[in-house]
PDB file of C-alpha atoms in Angstrom:
ATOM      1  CA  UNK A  19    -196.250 -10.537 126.438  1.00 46.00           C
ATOM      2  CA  UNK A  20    -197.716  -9.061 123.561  1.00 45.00           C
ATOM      3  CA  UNK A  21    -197.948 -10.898 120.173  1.00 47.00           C
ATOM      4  CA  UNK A  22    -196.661  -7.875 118.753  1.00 47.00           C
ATOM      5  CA  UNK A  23    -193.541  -7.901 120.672  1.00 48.00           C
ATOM      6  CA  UNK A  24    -190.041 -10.344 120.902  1.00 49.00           C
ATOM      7  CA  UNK A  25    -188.212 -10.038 123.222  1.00 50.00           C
ATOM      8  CA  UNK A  26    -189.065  -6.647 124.277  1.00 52.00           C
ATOM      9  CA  UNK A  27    -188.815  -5.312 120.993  1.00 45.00           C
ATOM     10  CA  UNK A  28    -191.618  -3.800 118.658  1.00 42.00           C
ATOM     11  CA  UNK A  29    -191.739  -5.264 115.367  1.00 47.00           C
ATOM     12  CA  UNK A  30    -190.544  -3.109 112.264  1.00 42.00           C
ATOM     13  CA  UNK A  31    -194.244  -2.369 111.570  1.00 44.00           C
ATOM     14  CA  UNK A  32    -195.057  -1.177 114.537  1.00 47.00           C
ATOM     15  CA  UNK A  33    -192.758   1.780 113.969  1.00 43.00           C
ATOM     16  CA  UNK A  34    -193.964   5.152 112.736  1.00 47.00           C
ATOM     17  CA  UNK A  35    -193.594   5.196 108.958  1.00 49.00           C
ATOM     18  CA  UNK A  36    -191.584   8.284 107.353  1.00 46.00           C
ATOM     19  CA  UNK A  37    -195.182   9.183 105.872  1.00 51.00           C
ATOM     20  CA  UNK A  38    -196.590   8.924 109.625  1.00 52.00           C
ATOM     21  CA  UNK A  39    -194.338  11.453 110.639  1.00 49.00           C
ATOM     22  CA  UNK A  40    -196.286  15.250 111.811  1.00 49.00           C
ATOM     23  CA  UNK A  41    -195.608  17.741 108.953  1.00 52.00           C
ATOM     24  CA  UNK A  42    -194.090  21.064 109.761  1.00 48.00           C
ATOM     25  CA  UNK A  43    -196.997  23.193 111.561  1.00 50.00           C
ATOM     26  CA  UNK A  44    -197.655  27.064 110.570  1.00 52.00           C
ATOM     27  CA  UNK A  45    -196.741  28.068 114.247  1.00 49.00           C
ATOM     28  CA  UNK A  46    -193.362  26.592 114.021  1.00 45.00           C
ATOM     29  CA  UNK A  47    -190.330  28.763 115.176  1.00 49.00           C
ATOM     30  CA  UNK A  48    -188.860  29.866 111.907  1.00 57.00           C
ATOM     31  CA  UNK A  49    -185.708  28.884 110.451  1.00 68.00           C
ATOM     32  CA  UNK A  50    -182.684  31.153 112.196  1.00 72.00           C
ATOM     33  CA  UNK A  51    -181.988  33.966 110.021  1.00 72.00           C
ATOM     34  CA  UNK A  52    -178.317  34.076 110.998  1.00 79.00           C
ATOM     35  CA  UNK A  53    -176.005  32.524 109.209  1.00 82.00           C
ATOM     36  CA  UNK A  54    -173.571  29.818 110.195  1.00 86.00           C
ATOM     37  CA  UNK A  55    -170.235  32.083 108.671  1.00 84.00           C
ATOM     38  CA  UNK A  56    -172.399  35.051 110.655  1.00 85.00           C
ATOM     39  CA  UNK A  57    -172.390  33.438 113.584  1.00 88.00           C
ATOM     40  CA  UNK A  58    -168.476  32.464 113.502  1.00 89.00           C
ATOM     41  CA  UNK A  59    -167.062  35.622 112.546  1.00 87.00           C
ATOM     42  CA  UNK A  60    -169.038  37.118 115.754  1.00 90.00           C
ATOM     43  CA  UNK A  61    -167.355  33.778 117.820  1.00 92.00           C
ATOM     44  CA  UNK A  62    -164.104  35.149 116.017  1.00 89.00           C
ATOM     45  CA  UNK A  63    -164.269  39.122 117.116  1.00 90.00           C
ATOM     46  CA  UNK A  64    -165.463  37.698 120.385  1.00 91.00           C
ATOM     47  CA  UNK A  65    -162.735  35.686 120.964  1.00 90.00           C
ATOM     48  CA  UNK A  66    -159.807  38.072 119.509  1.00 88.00           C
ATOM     49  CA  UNK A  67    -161.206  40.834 121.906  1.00 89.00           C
ATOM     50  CA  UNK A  68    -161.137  38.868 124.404  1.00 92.00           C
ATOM     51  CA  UNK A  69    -157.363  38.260 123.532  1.00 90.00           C
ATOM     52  CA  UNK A  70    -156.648  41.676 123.354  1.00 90.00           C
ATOM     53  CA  UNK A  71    -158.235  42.624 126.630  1.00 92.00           C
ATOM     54  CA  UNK A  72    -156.076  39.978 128.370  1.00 93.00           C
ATOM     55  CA  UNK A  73    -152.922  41.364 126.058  1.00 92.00           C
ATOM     56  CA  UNK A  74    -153.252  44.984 127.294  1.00 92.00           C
ATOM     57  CA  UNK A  75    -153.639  43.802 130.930  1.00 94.00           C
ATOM     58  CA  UNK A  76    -150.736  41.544 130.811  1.00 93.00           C
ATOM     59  CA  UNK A  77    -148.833  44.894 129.171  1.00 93.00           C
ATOM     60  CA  UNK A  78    -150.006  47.402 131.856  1.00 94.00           C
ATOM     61  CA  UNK A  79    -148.729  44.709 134.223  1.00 94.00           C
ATOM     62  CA  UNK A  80    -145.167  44.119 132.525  1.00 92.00           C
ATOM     63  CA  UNK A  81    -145.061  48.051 132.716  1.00 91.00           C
ATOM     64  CA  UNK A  82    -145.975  48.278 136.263  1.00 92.00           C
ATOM     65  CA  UNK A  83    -143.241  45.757 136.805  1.00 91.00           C
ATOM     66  CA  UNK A  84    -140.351  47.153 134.390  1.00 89.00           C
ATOM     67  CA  UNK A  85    -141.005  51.067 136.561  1.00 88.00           C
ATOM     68  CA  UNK A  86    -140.260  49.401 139.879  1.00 89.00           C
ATOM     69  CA  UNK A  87    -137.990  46.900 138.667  1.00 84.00           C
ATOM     70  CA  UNK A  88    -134.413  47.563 139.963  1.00 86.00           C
ATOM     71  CA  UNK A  89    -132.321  44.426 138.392  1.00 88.00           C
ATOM     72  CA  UNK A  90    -131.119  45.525 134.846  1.00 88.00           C
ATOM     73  CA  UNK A  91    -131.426  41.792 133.354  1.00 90.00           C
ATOM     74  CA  UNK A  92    -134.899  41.621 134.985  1.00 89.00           C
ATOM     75  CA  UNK A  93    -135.706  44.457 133.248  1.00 89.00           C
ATOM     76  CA  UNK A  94    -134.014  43.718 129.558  1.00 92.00           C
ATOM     77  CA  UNK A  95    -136.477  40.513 129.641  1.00 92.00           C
ATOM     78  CA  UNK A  96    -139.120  42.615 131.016  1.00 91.00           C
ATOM     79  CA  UNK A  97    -138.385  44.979 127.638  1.00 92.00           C
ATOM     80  CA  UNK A  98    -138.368  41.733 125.418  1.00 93.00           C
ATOM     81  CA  UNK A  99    -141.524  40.224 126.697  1.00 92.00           C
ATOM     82  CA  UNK A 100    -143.063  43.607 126.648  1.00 92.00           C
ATOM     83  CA  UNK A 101    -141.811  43.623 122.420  1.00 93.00           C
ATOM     84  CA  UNK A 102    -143.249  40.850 121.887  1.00 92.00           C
ATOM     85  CA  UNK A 103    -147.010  41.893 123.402  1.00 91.00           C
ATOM     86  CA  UNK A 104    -146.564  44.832 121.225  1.00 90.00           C
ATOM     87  CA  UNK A 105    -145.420  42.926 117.891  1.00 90.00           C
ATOM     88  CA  UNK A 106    -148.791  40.308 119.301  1.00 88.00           C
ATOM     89  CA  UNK A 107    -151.072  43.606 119.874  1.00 87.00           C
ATOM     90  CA  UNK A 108    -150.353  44.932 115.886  1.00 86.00           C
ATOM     91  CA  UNK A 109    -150.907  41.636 114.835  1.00 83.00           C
ATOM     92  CA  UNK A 110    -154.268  41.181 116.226  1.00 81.00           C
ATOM     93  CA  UNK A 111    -155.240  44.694 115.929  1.00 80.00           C
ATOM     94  CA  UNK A 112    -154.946  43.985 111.953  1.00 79.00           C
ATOM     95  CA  UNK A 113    -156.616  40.948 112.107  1.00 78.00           C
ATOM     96  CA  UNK A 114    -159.520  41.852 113.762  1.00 83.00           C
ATOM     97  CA  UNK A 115    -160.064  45.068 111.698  1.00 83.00           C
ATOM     98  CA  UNK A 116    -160.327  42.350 109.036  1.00 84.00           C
ATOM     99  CA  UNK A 117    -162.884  40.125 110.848  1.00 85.00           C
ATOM    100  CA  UNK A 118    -164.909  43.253 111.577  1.00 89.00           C
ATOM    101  CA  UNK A 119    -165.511  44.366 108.156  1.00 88.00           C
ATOM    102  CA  UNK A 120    -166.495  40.656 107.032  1.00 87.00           C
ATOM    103  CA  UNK A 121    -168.992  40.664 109.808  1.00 89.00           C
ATOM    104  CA  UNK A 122    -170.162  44.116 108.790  1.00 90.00           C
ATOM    105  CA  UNK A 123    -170.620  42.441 105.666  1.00 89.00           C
ATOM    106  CA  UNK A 124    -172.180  39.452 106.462  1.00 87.00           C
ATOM    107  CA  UNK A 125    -174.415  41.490 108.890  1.00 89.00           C
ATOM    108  CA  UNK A 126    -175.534  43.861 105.669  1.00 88.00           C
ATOM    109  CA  UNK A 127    -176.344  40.778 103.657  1.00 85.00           C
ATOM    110  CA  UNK A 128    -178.565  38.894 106.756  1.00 83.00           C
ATOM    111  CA  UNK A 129    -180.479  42.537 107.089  1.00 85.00           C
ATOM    112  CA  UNK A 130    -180.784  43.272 103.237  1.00 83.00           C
ATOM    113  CA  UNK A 131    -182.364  39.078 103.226  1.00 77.00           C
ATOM    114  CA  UNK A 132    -184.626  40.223 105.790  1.00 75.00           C
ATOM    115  CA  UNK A 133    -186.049  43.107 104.418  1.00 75.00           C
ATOM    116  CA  UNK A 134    -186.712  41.533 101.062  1.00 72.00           C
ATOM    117  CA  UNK A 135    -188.714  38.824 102.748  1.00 66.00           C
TER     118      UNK A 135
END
């Protein structure tokens, strides 16, 4: 066993020193110009238009379903569920014309930072 050892373990000096430590080379991959708010608001359009895609198919299904459904409650809940999608498909339609324009906006600053650099 070592004498610089115990146990298995390296003594404190043996470890790297913070002013050991490599500094930051000139070929280094440089910093990532998006921004973290950039980057959600994309995750957030992403995810809302995913929403909707899955909102219109489960409405061109309920459709389908109310033309060739014969049983009149069937097709009053058929007409409820299909209000609701519609009430859920404004809502998110608004809501993601909002996220849009922040990204658009977010997007504008991270272009106008780059082309000052």
């Amino acid at each position: 066993m070592s004498a610089t050892t115990q146990n298995g373990v390296p003594k404190l000096h043996e470890f790297p020193s913070p002013d050991d430590a490599p500094e930051h080379d000139e070929g280094a991959a440089p910093a990532d110009p998006v921004s973290p708010d950039l980057r959600r608001y994309l995750a957030e359009i992403k995810g809302q238009a995913q929403f909707l895609l899955y909102l219109a198919d489960q409405i061109e299904e309920s459709l389908d379903q109310l033309g060739q459904e014969g049983d009149p409650c069937h097709g009053a809940f058929l007409c409820k569920v299909l209000g609701m999608y519609s009430a859920q498909l404004e809502t998110k339609h608004q809501g993601l014309g909002e996220k849009i324009a922040e990204t658009c906006q977010e997007v504008y600053i991270t272009v106008r930072g780059r082309e000052h650099s």
